[in-house]
């Protein structure tokens, strides 16, 4: 089911007033009429079923009514939409490709329910690509920030993903590995396992998905991290740094994939393998 993502919060009557681009999306894209229902996702992670209560075509305003069974939603409420906390959270460590490809990768990651995308400035990253992405996610260009935010919002609305995907600032690999170490330490404190994989085009020293999953033992996998190279892949030096940070080189014995295809394919394979592992653990 498609959903609508908004920064707005219902008032004490459970009403949400929308205008401008939101009006255009609901009326012209979704083509909703008064009385129609739509699922709304809020920035705090909660979701609610709402009814299109009123449409003002002249002032281009829409009022949504939160269904009574949902109650009101406030910024202080616990995150009902954080079903991701109960299962595995997925992180994409993406070495930065050309800008257009990176935007596609972000869109696909959001649709796939990835929790965080970490852009990495790698050895094979083109300088123009690096500067472009820095402008898009940095504070120096609000227009660029809005573009990434819009890509995330549109992808969530299209896919219905309950996960508010975050794109971090671009980092060099050492900084990205330090950041990941912090994420992993939180899971380790909860006695949960972390799966770290790096897609690699060579078979030497690489493992299959099932071999990598088996190394996690019987522990519940709480965090799945996939490192994917840009055009040209991951350099040998970068791979050694990833291996030193407990990443397992993973090789798919299939056709050669473009980086934007590899990120989606690799993430999908990891998600499916983790879900299968969870099902096996439940049966046992």
C-alpha positions as a printed NumPy array, in Angstrom:
array([[  0.   ,   0.   ,   0.   ],
       [  1.359,   3.409,  -0.968],
       [  1.768,   5.881,   1.825],
       [  2.162,   9.606,   2.322],
       [  5.214,  10.882,   4.238],
       [  4.91 ,  14.18 ,   6.095],
       [  6.752,  16.396,   8.556],
       [  3.427,  17.63 ,   9.918],
       [  1.973,  16.403,  13.201],
       [ -1.793,  16.029,  13.852],
       [ -3.336,  18.652,  16.113],
       [ -5.235,  17.71 ,  19.284],
       [ -8.288,  16.885,  17.137],
       [ -6.323,  14.467,  14.966],
       [ -6.354,  16.788,  11.939],
       [ -3.469,  17.291,   9.503],
       [ -3.571,  20.326,   7.209],
       [ -1.536,  20.115,   3.995],
       [ -0.907,  22.392,   1.035],
       [  1.395,  23.2  ,  -1.9  ],
       [  3.303,  20.136,  -3.173],
       [  1.496,  17.801,  -0.771],
       [ -1.827,  18.936,  -2.204],
       [ -0.61 ,  18.258,  -5.748],
       [  0.679,  14.791,  -4.82 ],
       [ -2.511,  13.667,  -3.092],
       [ -4.904,  15.15 ,  -5.652],
       [ -3.048,  14.702,  -8.953],
       [ -0.767,  11.732,  -8.341],
       [ -2.813,   9.6  ,  -5.944],
       [ -6.089,  11.124,  -7.215],
       [ -7.797,  10.826,  -3.847],
       [-11.262,  12.197,  -3.145],
       [-12.965,  13.187,   0.128],
       [-13.694,  10.022,   2.077],
       [-10.746,   8.07 ,   0.653],
       [ -8.228,   6.588,   3.091],
       [ -4.461,   6.873,   3.001],
       [ -1.67 ,   5.62 ,   5.231],
       [  0.488,   8.433,   6.64 ],
       [  4.071,   8.046,   7.879],
       [  5.373,  10.654,  10.321],
       [  8.969,  11.762,  10.872],
       [  9.055,  10.16 ,  14.335],
       [  8.517,   6.779,  12.693],
       [  4.863,   6.281,  13.522],
       [  2.237,   5.521,  10.909],
       [ -1.505,   6.067,  10.979],
       [ -4.51 ,   5.414,   8.76 ],
       [ -6.22 ,   8.661,   7.82 ],
       [ -9.295,   9.782,   5.908],
       [ -9.277,  12.617,   3.39 ],
       [-11.769,  14.821,   5.249],
       [-11.74 ,  18.046,   3.241],
       [-10.404,  19.387,  -0.064],
       [-10.157,  23.072,  -0.936],
       [ -9.188,  23.228,  -4.615],
       [ -9.253,  27.013,  -4.666],
       [ -6.754,  27.487,  -1.814],
       [ -5.07 ,  24.171,  -2.62 ],
       [ -5.4  ,  22.79 ,   0.88 ],
       [ -6.239,  19.335,   2.174],
       [ -7.243,  18.164,   5.634],
       [ -6.615,  14.577,   6.714],
       [ -8.358,  13.063,   9.741],
       [ -6.492,  10.432,  11.759],
       [ -8.773,   7.435,  12.291],
       [-10.112,   7.309,  15.851],
       [ -8.701,   3.855,  16.453],
       [ -5.211,   5.235,  15.839],
       [ -5.414,   8.021,  18.382],
       [ -3.381,  11.195,  18.048],
       [  0.273,  11.127,  17.094],
       [  2.783,  13.365,  18.832],
       [  6.519,  13.873,  18.542],
       [  6.982,  12.494,  22.026],
       [  5.302,   9.172,  21.39 ],
       [  7.397,   6.043,  21.169],
       [  8.095,   5.039,  17.605],
       [  5.361,   2.593,  16.692],
       [  6.737,   2.363,  13.196],
       [ 10.116,   1.13 ,  14.348],
       [  9.431,  -2.48 ,  13.546],
       [ 12.977,  -2.394,  12.271],
       [ 14.154,  -2.347,  15.877],
       [ 12.639,  -5.784,  16.445],
       [ 14.403,  -7.273,  13.422],
       [ 17.632,  -6.697,  11.559],
       [ 18.654,  -3.201,  10.501],
       [ 20.465,  -2.909,   7.18 ],
       [ 23.254,  -0.484,   6.3  ],
       [ 24.706,   0.198,   2.846],
       [ 28.349,   1.28 ,   2.794],
       [ 28.46 ,   2.696,  -0.727],
       [ 31.666,   3.895,  -2.372],
       [ 30.571,   7.009,  -4.239],
       [ 29.916,   6.541,  -7.997],
       [ 28.824,   9.227, -10.461],
       [ 26.102,  11.537,  -9.038],
       [ 23.248,  10.187, -11.154],
       [ 24.087,   6.617, -10.174],
       [ 24.371,   7.554,  -6.493],
       [ 20.913,   9.091,  -6.534],
       [ 19.517,   5.893,  -8.075],
       [ 21.302,   3.813,  -5.421],
       [ 19.806,   5.939,  -2.647],
       [ 16.317,   5.631,  -4.145],
       [ 16.629,   1.854,  -4.434],
       [ 18.045,   1.55 ,  -0.917],
       [ 15.039,   3.408,   0.476],
       [ 12.618,   1.183,  -1.431],
       [ 14.458,  -1.881,  -0.093],
       [ 14.07 ,  -0.695,   3.506],
       [ 17.73 ,   0.138,   4.182],
       [ 18.211,   1.901,   7.516],
       [ 21.305,   3.965,   6.658],
       [ 23.322,   4.75 ,   3.54 ],
       [ 26.95 ,   5.71 ,   4.202],
       [ 28.626,   7.329,   1.154],
       [ 32.363,   6.543,   1.128],
       [ 34.986,   8.579,  -0.708],
       [ 37.018,   5.755,  -2.173],
       [ 40.188,   5.362,  -4.191],
       [ 38.179,   4.98 ,  -7.413],
       [ 35.687,   7.765,  -6.681],
       [ 35.83 ,  10.473,  -9.323],
       [ 36.574,  13.899,  -7.873],
       [ 33.564,  15.503,  -9.511],
       [ 31.287,  12.86 ,  -8.027],
       [ 32.696,  13.45 ,  -4.57 ],
       [ 32.169,  17.216,  -4.71 ],
       [ 28.672,  16.829,  -6.101],
       [ 27.546,  14.475,  -3.356],
       [ 29.173,  16.604,  -0.669],
       [ 27.103,  19.522,  -1.933],
       [ 23.944,  17.417,  -1.896],
       [ 24.32 ,  16.245,   1.694],
       [ 26.261,  19.134,   3.195],
       [ 24.951,  22.283,   4.832],
       [ 26.319,  24.595,   2.154],
       [ 23.556,  24.018,  -0.371],
       [ 19.985,  23.757,   0.891],
       [ 18.766,  22.987,  -2.624],
       [ 20.962,  19.905,  -2.789],
       [ 19.827,  18.778,   0.657],
       [ 16.215,  19.164,  -0.406],
       [ 16.867,  17.028,  -3.496],
       [ 18.145,  14.072,  -1.441],
       [ 15.275,  14.522,   1.019],
       [ 12.809,  14.534,  -1.87 ],
       [ 14.304,  11.353,  -3.321],
       [ 13.922,   9.618,   0.046],
       [ 10.368,  10.88 ,   0.536],
       [  9.219,   9.871,  -2.957],
       [ 10.789,   6.42 ,  -2.612],
       [  9.097,   5.836,   0.756],
       [  5.755,   6.953,  -0.604],
       [  6.087,   4.731,  -3.651],
       [  7.267,   1.634,  -1.753],
       [  5.371,   2.063,   1.505],
       [  8.57 ,   1.556,   3.52 ],
       [  8.076,   2.311,   7.25 ],
       [ 11.809,   2.977,   7.641],
       [ 12.99 ,   6.591,   7.564],
       [ 16.223,   5.964,   5.667],
       [ 19.141,   8.225,   6.603],
       [ 21.987,   9.267,   4.296],
       [ 25.082,  10.263,   6.271],
       [ 27.723,  12.776,   5.296],
       [ 30.297,  11.423,   2.814],
       [ 33.309,   9.967,   4.641],
       [ 36.729,   8.573,   3.906],
       [ 36.907,   4.835,   4.543],
       [ 38.703,   5.042,   7.937],
       [ 36.04 ,   7.444,   9.259],
       [ 33.261,   5.254,   7.864],
       [ 34.736,   2.187,   9.581],
       [ 34.936,   4.093,  12.876],
       [ 31.295,   5.076,  12.47 ],
       [ 30.329,   1.467,  11.781],
       [ 32.339,   0.326,  14.797],
       [ 30.125,   2.512,  16.981],
       [ 26.977,   1.044,  15.441],
       [ 28.293,  -2.475,  15.985],
       [ 29.297,  -1.836,  19.598],
       [ 25.68 ,  -0.984,  20.433],
       [ 24.525,  -4.339,  19.081],
       [ 27.359,  -6.223,  20.772],
       [ 26.278,  -4.74 ,  24.094],
       [ 22.889,  -6.376,  23.502],
       [ 24.551,  -9.756,  22.775],
       [ 23.409,  -9.643,  19.164],
       [ 25.389, -10.514,  16.064],
       [ 26.512,  -8.205,  13.253],
       [ 26.929,  -9.373,   9.647],
       [ 29.543,  -7.426,   7.665],
       [ 29.878,  -8.173,   3.952],
       [ 31.9  ,  -6.584,   1.142],
       [ 31.007,  -7.378,  -2.463],
       [ 34.129,  -8.477,  -4.31 ],
       [ 34.562,  -9.361,  -7.969],
       [ 37.234, -11.99 ,  -7.325],
       [ 36.787, -15.449,  -5.843],
       [ 40.128, -15.489,  -3.987],
       [ 39.478, -15.474,  -0.252],
       [ 35.777, -14.741,  -0.706],
       [ 32.814, -16.592,   0.78 ],
       [ 29.282, -17.416,  -0.281],
       [ 26.277, -15.863,   1.423],
       [ 25.483, -19.049,   3.357],
       [ 29.085, -19.37 ,   4.553],
       [ 29.02 , -15.779,   5.791],
       [ 25.697, -16.297,   7.581],
       [ 27.025, -19.479,   9.213],
       [ 29.865, -17.502,  10.819],
       [ 27.268, -15.62 ,  12.873],
       [ 26.411, -18.869,  14.66 ],
       [ 23.109, -19.127,  16.502],
       [ 23.007, -15.484,  17.55 ],
       [ 20.265, -13.229,  16.248],
       [ 21.576, -10.948,  13.489],
       [ 20.656,  -7.419,  14.506],
       [ 22.723,  -5.451,  11.994],
       [ 23.559,  -6.288,   8.383],
       [ 26.161,  -4.127,   6.614],
       [ 26.955,  -4.385,   2.918],
       [ 29.966,  -2.595,   1.358],
       [ 29.687,  -2.   ,  -2.391],
       [ 32.288,  -0.422,  -4.654],
       [ 31.803,   2.332,  -7.224],
       [ 32.839,   2.135, -10.88 ],
       [ 35.978,  -0.022, -10.832],
       [ 34.98 ,  -1.778,  -7.621],
       [ 36.875,  -1.764,  -4.326],
       [ 40.649,  -1.372,  -4.438],
       [ 42.919,  -4.053,  -2.918],
       [ 44.029,  -1.663,  -0.144],
       [ 40.415,  -0.799,   0.684],
       [ 39.502,  -4.48 ,   0.796],
       [ 42.301,  -5.142,   3.287],
       [ 40.987,  -2.337,   5.511],
       [ 37.48 ,  -3.781,   5.293],
       [ 38.744,  -7.264,   6.156],
       [ 40.632,  -5.827,   9.149],
       [ 37.262,  -4.41 ,  10.283],
       [ 35.713,  -7.924,  10.141],
       [ 34.093,  -7.564,   6.718],
       [ 33.756, -10.835,   4.823],
       [ 34.502, -10.612,   1.068],
       [ 31.431, -11.901,  -0.76 ],
       [ 31.451, -13.096,  -4.351],
       [ 28.371, -13.794,  -6.481],
       [ 29.118, -16.283,  -9.24 ],
       [ 26.949, -14.437, -11.768],
       [ 27.328, -11.859, -14.531],
       [ 29.344,  -8.69 , -14.008],
       [ 27.052,  -6.1  , -12.38 ],
       [ 27.115,  -2.322, -12.576],
       [ 27.624,  -0.672,  -9.194],
       [ 24.024,   0.573,  -9.047],
       [ 22.788,  -2.957,  -9.794],
       [ 25.244,  -4.591,  -7.393],
       [ 24.08 ,  -2.511,  -4.426],
       [ 20.425,  -3.481,  -4.9  ],
       [ 21.186,  -7.111,  -5.762],
       [ 23.606,  -7.523,  -2.861],
       [ 21.299,  -5.915,  -0.321],
       [ 18.349,  -8.012,  -1.47 ],
       [ 20.384, -11.214,  -1.17 ],
       [ 21.558, -10.307,   2.322],
       [ 18.054,  -9.376,   3.48 ],
       [ 16.644, -12.645,   2.167],
       [ 19.428, -14.695,   3.79 ],
       [ 18.944, -12.973,   7.154],
       [ 15.172, -13.549,   7.044],
       [ 15.721, -17.221,   6.222],
       [ 18.136, -17.478,   9.15 ],
       [ 15.538, -15.934,  11.485],
       [ 12.94 , -18.454,  10.318],
       [ 15.315, -21.355,  10.973],
       [ 16.046, -20.047,  14.47 ],
       [ 12.322, -19.796,  15.233],
       [ 11.758, -23.397,  14.103],
       [ 14.556, -24.612,  16.354]])
